[in-house]
Short mmCIF file of C-alpha atoms and ligand atoms in Angstrom, two decimals:
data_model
loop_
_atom_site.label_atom_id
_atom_site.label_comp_id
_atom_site.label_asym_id
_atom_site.label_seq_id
_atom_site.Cartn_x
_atom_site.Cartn_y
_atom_site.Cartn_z
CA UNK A 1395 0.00 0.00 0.00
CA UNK A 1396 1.23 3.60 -1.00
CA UNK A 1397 1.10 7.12 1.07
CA UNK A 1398 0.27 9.53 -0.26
CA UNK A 1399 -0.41 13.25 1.48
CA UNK A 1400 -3.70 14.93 0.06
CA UNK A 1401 -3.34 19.00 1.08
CA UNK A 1402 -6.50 20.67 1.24
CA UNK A 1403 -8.33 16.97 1.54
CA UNK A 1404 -11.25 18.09 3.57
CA UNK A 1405 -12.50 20.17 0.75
CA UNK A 1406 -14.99 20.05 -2.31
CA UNK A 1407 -12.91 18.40 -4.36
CA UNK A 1408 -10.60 16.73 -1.85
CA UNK A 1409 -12.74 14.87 -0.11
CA UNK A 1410 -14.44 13.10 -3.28
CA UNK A 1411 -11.24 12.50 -4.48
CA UNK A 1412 -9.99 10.99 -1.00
CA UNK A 1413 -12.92 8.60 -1.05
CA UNK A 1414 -12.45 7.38 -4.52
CA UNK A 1415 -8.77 7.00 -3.51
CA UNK A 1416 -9.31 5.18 -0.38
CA UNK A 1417 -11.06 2.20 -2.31
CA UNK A 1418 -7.79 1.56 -4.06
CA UNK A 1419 -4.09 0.63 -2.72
CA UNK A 1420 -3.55 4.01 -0.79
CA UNK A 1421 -3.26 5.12 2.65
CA UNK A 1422 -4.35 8.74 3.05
CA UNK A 1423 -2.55 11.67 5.37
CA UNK A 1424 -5.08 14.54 4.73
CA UNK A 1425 -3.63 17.97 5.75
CA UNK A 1426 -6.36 20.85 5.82
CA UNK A 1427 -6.93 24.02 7.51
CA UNK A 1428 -10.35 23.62 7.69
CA UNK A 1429 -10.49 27.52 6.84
CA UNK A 1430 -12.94 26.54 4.05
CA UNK A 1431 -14.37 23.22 4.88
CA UNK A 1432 -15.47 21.43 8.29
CA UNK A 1433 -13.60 18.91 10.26
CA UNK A 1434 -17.15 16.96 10.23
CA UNK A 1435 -15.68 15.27 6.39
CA UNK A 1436 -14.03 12.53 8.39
CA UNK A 1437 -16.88 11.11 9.88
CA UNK A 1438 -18.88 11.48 7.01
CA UNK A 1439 -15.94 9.96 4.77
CA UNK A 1440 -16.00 6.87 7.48
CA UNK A 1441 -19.81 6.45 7.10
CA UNK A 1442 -19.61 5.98 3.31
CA UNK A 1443 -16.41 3.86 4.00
CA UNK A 1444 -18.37 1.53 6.28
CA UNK A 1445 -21.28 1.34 3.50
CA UNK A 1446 -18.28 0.11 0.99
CA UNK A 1447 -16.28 -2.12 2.91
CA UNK A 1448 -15.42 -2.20 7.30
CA UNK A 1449 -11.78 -2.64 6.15
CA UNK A 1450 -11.25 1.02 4.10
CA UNK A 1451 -12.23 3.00 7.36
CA UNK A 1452 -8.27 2.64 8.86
CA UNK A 1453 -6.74 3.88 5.61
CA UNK A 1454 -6.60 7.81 6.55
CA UNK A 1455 -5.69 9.91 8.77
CA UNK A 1456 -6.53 13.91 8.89
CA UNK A 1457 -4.00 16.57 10.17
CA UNK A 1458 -5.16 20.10 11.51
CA UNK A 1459 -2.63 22.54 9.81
CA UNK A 1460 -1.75 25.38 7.78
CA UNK A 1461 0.43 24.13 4.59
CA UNK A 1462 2.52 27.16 5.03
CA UNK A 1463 3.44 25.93 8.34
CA UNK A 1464 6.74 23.83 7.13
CA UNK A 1465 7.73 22.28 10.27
CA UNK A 1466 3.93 20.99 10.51
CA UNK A 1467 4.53 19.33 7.25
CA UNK A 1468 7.89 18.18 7.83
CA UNK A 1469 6.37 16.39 11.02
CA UNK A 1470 3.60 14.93 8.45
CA UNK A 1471 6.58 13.04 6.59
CA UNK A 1472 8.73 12.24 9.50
CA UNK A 1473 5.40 10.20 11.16
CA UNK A 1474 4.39 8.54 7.71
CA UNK A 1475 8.33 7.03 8.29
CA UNK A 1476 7.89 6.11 12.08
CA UNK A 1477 4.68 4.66 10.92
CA UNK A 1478 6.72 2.37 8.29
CA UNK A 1479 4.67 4.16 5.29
CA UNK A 1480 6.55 6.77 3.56
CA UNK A 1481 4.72 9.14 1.53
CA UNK A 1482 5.36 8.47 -1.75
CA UNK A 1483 3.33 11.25 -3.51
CA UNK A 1484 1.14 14.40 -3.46
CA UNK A 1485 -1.88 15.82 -4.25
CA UNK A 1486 -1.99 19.32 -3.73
CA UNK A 1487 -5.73 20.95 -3.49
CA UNK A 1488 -4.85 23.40 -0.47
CA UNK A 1489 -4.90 26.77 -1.87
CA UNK A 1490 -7.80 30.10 -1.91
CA UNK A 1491 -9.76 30.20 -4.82
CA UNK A 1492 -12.01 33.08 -5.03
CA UNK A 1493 -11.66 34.89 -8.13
CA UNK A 1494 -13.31 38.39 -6.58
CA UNK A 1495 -11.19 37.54 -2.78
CA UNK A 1496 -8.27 37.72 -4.58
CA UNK A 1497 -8.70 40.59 -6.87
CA UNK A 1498 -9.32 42.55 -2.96
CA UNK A 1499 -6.70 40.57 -1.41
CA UNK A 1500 -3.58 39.19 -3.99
CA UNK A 1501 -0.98 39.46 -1.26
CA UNK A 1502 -3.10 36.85 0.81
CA UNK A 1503 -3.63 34.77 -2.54
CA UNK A 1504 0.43 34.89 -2.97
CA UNK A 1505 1.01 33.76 -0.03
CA UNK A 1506 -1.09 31.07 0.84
CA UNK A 1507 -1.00 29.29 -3.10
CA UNK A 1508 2.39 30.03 -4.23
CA UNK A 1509 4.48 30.61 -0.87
CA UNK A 1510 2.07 27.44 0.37
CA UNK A 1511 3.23 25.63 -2.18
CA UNK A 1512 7.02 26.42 -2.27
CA UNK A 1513 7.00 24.83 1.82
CA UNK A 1514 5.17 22.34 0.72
CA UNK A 1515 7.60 21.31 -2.26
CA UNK A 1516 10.94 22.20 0.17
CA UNK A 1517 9.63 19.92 2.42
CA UNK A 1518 9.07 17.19 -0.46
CA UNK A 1519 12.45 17.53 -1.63
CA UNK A 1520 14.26 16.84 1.58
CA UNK A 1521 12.18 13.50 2.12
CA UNK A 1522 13.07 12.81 -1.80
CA UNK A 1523 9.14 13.02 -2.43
CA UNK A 1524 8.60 14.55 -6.61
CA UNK A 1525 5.61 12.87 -7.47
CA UNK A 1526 2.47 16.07 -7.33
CA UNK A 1527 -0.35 15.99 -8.67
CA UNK A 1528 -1.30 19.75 -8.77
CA UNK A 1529 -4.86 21.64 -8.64
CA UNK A 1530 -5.09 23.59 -11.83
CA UNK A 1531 -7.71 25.98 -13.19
CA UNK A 1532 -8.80 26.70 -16.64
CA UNK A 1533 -8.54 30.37 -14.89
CA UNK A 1534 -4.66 30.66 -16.36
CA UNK A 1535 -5.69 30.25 -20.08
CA UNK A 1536 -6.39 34.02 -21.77
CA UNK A 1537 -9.53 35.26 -22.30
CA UNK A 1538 -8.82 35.81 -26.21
CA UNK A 1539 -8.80 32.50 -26.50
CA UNK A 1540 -11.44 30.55 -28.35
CA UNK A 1541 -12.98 27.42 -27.12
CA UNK A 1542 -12.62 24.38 -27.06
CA UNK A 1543 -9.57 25.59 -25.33
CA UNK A 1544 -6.21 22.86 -25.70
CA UNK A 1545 -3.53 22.64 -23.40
CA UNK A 1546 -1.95 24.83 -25.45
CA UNK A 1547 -4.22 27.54 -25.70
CA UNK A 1548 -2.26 30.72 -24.65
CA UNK A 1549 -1.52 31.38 -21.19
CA UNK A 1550 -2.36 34.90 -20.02
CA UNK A 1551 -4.54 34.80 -16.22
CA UNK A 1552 -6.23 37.82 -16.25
CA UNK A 1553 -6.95 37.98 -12.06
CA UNK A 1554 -4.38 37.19 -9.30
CA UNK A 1555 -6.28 34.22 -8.31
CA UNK A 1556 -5.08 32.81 -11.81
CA UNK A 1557 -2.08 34.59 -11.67
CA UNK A 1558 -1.13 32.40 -8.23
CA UNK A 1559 -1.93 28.90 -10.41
CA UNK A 1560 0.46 29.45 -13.36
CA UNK A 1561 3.33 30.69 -11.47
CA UNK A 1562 2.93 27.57 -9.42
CA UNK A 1563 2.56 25.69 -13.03
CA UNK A 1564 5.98 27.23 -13.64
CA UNK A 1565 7.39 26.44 -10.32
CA UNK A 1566 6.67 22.65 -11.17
CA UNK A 1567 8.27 23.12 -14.91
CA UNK A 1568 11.61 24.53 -13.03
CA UNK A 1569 11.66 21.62 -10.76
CA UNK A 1570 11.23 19.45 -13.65
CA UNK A 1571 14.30 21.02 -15.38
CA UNK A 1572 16.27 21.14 -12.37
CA UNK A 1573 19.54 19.15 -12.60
CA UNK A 1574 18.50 16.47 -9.87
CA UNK A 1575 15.30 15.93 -12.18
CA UNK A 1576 13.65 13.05 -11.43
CA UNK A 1577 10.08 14.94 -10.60
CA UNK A 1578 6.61 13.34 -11.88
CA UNK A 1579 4.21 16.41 -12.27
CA UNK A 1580 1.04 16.50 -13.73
CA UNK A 1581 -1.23 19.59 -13.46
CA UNK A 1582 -4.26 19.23 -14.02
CA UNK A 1583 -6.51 22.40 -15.15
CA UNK A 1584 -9.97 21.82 -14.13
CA UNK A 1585 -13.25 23.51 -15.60
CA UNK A 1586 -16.36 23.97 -13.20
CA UNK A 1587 -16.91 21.14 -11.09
CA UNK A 1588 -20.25 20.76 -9.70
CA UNK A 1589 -22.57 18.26 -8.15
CA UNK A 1590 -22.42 15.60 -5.60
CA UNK A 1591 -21.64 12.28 -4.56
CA UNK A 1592 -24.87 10.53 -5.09
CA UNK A 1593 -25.29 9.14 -1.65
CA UNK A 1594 -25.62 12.48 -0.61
CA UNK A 1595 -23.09 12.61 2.50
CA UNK A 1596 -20.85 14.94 0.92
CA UNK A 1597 -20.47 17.78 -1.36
CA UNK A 1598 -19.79 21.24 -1.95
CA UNK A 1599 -20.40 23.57 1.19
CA UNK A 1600 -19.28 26.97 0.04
CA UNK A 1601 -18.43 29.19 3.59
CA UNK A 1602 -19.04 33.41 3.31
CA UNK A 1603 -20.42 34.94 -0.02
CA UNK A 1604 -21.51 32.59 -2.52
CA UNK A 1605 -19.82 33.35 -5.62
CA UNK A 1606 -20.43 30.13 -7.80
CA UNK A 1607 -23.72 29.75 -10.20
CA UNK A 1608 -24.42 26.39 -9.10
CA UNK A 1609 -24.42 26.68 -5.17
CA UNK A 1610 -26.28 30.04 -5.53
CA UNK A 1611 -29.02 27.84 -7.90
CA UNK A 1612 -29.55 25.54 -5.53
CA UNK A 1613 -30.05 27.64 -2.93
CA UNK A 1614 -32.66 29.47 -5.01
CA UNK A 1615 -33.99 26.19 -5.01
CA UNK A 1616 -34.28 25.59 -1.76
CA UNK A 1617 -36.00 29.06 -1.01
CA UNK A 1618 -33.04 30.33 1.32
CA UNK A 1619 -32.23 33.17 -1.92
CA UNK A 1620 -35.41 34.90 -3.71
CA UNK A 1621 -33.80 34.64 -6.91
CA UNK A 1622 -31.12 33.71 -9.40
CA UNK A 1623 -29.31 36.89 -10.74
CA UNK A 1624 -27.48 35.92 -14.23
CA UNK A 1625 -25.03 37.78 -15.05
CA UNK A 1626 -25.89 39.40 -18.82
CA UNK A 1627 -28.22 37.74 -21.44
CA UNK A 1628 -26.35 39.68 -24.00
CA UNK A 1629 -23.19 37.36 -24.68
CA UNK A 1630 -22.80 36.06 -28.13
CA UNK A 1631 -23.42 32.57 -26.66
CA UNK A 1632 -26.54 30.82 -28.04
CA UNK A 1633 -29.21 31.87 -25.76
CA UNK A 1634 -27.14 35.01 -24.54
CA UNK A 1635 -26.16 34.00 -21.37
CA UNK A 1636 -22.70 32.64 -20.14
CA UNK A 1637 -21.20 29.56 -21.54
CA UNK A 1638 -19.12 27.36 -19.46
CA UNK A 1639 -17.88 23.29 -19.15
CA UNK A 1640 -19.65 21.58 -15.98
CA UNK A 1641 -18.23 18.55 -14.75
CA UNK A 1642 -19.50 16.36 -12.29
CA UNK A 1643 -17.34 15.97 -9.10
CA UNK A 1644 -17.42 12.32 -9.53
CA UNK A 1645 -15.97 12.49 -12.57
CA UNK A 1646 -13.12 15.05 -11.69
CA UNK A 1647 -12.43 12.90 -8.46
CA UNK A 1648 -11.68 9.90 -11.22
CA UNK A 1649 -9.44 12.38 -13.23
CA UNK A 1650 -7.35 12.31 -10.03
CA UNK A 1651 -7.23 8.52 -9.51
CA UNK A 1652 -5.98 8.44 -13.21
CA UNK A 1653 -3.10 10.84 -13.19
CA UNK A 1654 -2.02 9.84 -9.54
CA UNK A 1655 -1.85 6.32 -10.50
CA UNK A 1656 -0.23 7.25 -13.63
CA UNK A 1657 2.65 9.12 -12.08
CA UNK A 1658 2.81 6.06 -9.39
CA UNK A 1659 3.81 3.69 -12.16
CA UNK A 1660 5.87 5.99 -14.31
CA UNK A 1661 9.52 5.88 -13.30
CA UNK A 1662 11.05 8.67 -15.93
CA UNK A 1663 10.96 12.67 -15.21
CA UNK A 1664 7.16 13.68 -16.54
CA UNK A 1665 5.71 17.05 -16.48
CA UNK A 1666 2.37 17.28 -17.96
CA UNK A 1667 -0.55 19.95 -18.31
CA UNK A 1668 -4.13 18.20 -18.63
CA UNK A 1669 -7.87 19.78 -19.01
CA UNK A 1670 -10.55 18.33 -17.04
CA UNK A 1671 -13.52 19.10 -18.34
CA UNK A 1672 -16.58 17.23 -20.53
CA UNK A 1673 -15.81 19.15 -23.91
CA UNK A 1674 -19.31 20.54 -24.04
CA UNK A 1675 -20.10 23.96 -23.29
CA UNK A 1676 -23.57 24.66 -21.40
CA UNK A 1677 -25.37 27.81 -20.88
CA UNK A 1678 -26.61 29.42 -17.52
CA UNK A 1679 -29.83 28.82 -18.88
CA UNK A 1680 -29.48 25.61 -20.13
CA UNK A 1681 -28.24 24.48 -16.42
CA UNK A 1682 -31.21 26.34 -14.76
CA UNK A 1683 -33.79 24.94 -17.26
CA UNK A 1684 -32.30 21.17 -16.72
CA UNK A 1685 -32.15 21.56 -12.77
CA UNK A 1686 -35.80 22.73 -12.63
CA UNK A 1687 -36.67 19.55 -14.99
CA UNK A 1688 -34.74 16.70 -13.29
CA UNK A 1689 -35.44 17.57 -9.67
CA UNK A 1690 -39.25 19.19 -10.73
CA UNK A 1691 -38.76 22.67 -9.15
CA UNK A 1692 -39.04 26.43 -10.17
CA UNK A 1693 -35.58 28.38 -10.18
CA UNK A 1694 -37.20 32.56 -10.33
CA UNK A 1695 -34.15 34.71 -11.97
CA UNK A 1696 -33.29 37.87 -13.67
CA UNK A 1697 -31.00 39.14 -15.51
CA UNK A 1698 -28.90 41.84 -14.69
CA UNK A 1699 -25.35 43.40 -16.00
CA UNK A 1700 -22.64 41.28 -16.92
CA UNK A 1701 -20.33 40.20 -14.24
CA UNK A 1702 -16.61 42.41 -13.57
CA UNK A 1703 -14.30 39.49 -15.20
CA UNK A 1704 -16.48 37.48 -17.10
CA UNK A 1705 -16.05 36.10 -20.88
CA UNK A 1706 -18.98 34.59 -23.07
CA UNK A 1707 -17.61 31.28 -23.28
CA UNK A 1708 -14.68 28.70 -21.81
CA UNK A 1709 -14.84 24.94 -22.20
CA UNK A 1710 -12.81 22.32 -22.76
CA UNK A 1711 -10.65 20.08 -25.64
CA UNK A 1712 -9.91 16.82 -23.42
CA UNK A 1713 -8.68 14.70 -25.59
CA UNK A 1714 -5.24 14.60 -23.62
CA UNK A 1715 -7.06 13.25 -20.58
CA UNK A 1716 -8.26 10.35 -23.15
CA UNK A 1717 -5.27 9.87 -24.79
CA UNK A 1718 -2.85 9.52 -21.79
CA UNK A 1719 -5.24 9.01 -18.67
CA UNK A 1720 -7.95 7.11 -20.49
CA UNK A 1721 -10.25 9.14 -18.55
CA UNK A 1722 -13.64 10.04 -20.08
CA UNK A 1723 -16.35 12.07 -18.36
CA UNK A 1724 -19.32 9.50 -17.58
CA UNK A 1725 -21.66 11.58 -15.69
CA UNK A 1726 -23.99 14.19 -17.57
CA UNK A 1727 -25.73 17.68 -16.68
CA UNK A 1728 -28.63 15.46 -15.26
CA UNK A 1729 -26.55 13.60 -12.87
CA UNK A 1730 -24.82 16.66 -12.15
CA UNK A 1731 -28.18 18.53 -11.18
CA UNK A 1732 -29.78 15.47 -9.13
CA UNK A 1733 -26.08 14.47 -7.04
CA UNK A 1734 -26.22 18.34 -6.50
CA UNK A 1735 -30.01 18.84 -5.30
CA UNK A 1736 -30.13 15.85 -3.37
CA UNK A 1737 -26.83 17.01 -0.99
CA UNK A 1738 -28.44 19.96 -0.70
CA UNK A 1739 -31.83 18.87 0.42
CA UNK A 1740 -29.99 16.29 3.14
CA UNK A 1741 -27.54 19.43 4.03
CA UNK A 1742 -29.23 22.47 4.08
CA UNK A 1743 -27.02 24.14 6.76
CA UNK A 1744 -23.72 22.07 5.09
CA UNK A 1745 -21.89 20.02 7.15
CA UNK A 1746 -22.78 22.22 10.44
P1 LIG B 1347 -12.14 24.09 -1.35
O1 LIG B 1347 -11.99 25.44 -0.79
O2 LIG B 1347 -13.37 23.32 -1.09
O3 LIG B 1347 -10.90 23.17 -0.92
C1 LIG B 1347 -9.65 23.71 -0.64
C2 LIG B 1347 -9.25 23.18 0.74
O4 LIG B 1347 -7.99 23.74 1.07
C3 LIG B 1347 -10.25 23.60 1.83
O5 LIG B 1347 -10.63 22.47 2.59
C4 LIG B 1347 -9.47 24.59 2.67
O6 LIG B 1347 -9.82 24.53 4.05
C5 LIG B 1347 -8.04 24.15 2.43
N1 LIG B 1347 -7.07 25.24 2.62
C6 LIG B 1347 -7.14 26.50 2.14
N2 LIG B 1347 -6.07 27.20 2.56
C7 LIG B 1347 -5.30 26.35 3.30
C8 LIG B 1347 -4.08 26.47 3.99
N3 LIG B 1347 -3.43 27.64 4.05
N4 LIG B 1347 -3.58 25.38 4.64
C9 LIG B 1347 -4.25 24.19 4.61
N5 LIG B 1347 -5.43 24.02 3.98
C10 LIG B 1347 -5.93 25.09 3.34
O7 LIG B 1347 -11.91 24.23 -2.93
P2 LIG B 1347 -12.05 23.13 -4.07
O8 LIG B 1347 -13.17 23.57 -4.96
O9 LIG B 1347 -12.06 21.78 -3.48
O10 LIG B 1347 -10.70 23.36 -4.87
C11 LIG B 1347 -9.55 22.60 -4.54
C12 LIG B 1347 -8.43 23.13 -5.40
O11 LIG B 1347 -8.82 23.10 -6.78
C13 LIG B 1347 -8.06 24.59 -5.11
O12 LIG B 1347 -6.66 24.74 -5.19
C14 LIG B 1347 -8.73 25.36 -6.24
O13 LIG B 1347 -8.02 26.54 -6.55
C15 LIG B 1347 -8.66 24.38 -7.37
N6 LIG B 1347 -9.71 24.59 -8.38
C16 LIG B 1347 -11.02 24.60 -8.00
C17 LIG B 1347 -12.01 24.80 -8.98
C18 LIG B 1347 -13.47 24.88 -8.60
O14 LIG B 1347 -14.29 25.39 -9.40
N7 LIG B 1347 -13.88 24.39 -7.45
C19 LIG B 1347 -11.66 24.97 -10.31
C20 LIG B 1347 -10.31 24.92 -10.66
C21 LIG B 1347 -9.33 24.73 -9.67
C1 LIG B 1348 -20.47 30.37 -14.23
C2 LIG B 1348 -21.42 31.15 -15.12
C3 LIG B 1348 -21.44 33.50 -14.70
C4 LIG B 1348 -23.13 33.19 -10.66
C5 LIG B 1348 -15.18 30.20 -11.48
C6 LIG B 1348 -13.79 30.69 -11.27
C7 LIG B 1348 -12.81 29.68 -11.79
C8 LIG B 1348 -13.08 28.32 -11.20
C9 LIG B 1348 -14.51 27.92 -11.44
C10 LIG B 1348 -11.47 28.05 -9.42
C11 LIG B 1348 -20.83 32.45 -15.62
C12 LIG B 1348 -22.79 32.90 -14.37
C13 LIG B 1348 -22.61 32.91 -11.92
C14 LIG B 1348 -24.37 33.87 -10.56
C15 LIG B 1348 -24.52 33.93 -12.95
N1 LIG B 1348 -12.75 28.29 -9.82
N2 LIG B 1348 -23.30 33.26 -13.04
N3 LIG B 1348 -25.02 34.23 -11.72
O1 LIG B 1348 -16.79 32.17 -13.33
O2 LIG B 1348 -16.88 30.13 -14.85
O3 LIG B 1348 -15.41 30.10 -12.85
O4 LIG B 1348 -15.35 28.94 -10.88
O5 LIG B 1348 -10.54 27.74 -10.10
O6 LIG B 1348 -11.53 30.11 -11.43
O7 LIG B 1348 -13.63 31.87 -12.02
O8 LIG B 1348 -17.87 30.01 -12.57
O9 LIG B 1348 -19.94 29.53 -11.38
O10 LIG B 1348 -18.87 31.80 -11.03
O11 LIG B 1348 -19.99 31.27 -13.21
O12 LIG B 1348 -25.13 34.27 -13.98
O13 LIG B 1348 -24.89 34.18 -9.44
O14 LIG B 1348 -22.58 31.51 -14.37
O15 LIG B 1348 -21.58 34.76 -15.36
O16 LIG B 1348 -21.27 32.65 -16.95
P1 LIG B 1348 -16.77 30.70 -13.49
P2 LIG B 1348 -19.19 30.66 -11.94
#
């Protein structure tokens, strides 16, 4: 069985990543703040264990921290040693990322995502750890660029938040030049993950101001919001209103499976760039009109100005992820929508 550390594991896209992880050969050591997600994960990661198989719920272990806290981290690998399981690999989710917070505050963003990460890759480096897995956004590619955007589509972040991800992109290519090269990196750019596991136990529990379209639709949904505010109906999208590529957490949570195992078994220096996303762009509307179908509710909205930041349309090519991870998107909008609805109507208050 392999170790691997999974920063920022207690989160949206940790934690369904983590469980899909723990039902193969791994043992988890899950480092998270808990500044934007709720210690409650890891009993509700043991209850689904338990509902899979008794013998996956000793296969983790979470770890209060801050990643830019080195010596915290350095005490992470030292125990996964004295525990005879030496962490072998990374993935690296801890990090801010609100476009608007860091627009207000970039120093903050800078410091916990890139100086967060340059601890965090110090500290793998003196324990001979250079397999990562990094969290990625679609955020770095420029807004010029027409979709379906490729890996490589130009690279121009337009907001600090995306600024902070392809500096750390180019962090990970100097590592992978560096002279003692033998690092295994694959980054992996995400889209718009949204959804739910479909048993319902966890799932996206955005803390403070809800910036995200589907979070704020459900909780239209579920009366706590009067109504869904979309952002311009005047793009030059087919139905005017913002086009982007929703995946289903499930799905994304596979991606990660894929690449980690793929790094695992490579033994040469690798440093790839993949896009996670279906390949299908889908309109606010469209999204609204198929959550109100599938889970038979009314979603009341208006539009109003565009948003500060915004572009018409961003989704993605993934054929790399087929090619080299084998990894197609099996879930649709529908899925997406139901998974999402039902976690919302078993967690109204989140995890609490
Ligand atoms: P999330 O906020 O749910 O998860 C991030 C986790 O990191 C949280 O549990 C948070 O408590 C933890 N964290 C934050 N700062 C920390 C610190 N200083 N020390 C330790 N832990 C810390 O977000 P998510 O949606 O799961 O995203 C995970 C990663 O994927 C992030 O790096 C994000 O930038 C990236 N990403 C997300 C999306 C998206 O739409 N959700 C898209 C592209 C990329
Ligand atoms: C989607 C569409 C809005 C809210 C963001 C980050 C990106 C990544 C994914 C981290 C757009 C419209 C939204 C609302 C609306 N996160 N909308 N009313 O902006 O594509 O990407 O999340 O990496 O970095 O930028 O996602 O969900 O905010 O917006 O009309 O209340 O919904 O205009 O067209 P976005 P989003």
């Amino acid at each position: 069985m392999k170790s691997i550390l999974i920063t920022g594991g207690a989160g949206f896209i940790g934690s369904h990543t983590c469980l899909q992880l723990l039902q193969q050969d791994y043992f988890l050591y899950i480092l998270d703040s808990y500044v934007n997600s709720s210690p409650k994960i890891a009993e509700r990661l043991d209850k689904l264990l338990c509902q899979i198989n008794q013998k996956l719920r000793d296969k983790f272990k979470f770890i209060e921290g801050d990643i830019r806290d080195e010596s915290m981290i350095d005490g992470i690998f030292k125990c996964s040693i004295n525990e005879n399981r030496p962490i072998e690999g990374v993935i690296h989710f801890a990090g801010l990322k609100s476009v608007a917070e860091s627009v207000s505050s970039p120093s903050l963003y800078w410091d916990v995502n890139v100086g967060g990460t340059i601890k965090l890759i110090r500290i793998m480096e003196k324990y001979s750890c250079r397999t990562i897995v990094f969290s990625s956004s679609a955020t770095i590619y420029s807004e010029n660029n027409r979709s379906p955007l490729s890996e490589d589509s130009e690279i121009k972040p337009y907001n600090p938040y995306g600024q902070t991800k392809a500096n750390i992109e180019n962090l990970l290519k100097d590592l992978y030049t560096s002279n003692d090269s033998c690092w295994r990196v694959i980054n992996l750019r995400y889209f718009n993950p949204i959804g739910a596991h479909p048993s319902g136990l966890i799932g996206e529990e955005p803390r403070g101001k809800i910036n995200n379209l589907f979070p704020y639709l459900n909780q239209v949904a579920s009366g706590n919001i009067k109504e869904l505010k979309i952002y311009g109906n005047d793009w030059p999208t087919i139905d005017g209103t913002g086009v982007r590529d929703y995946i289903h957490i499930m799905d994304l949570a596979d991606a990660h499976c894929l690449a980690l195992n793929y790094l695992i078994k490579e033994k040469k220096a690798t440093l790839l760039s993949i896009n996670i996303g279906t390949g299908r762009g889908t309109s606010v509307l469209q999204l609204l009109k198929t959550f109100e179908s599938v889970n038979s509710c009314k979603i009341p909205f208006r539009f109003v100005d565009r948003r500060l930041g915004d572009i018409a349309i961003s989704y993605a090519s993934n054929d790399l992820a087929s090619s080299i991870l084998s990894w197609r998107p099996k879930r649709n909008l529908s899925n997406m929508c139901i998974d999402g609805w039902r976690w919302q109507k078993l967690n109204p208050y989140g995890y609490e």
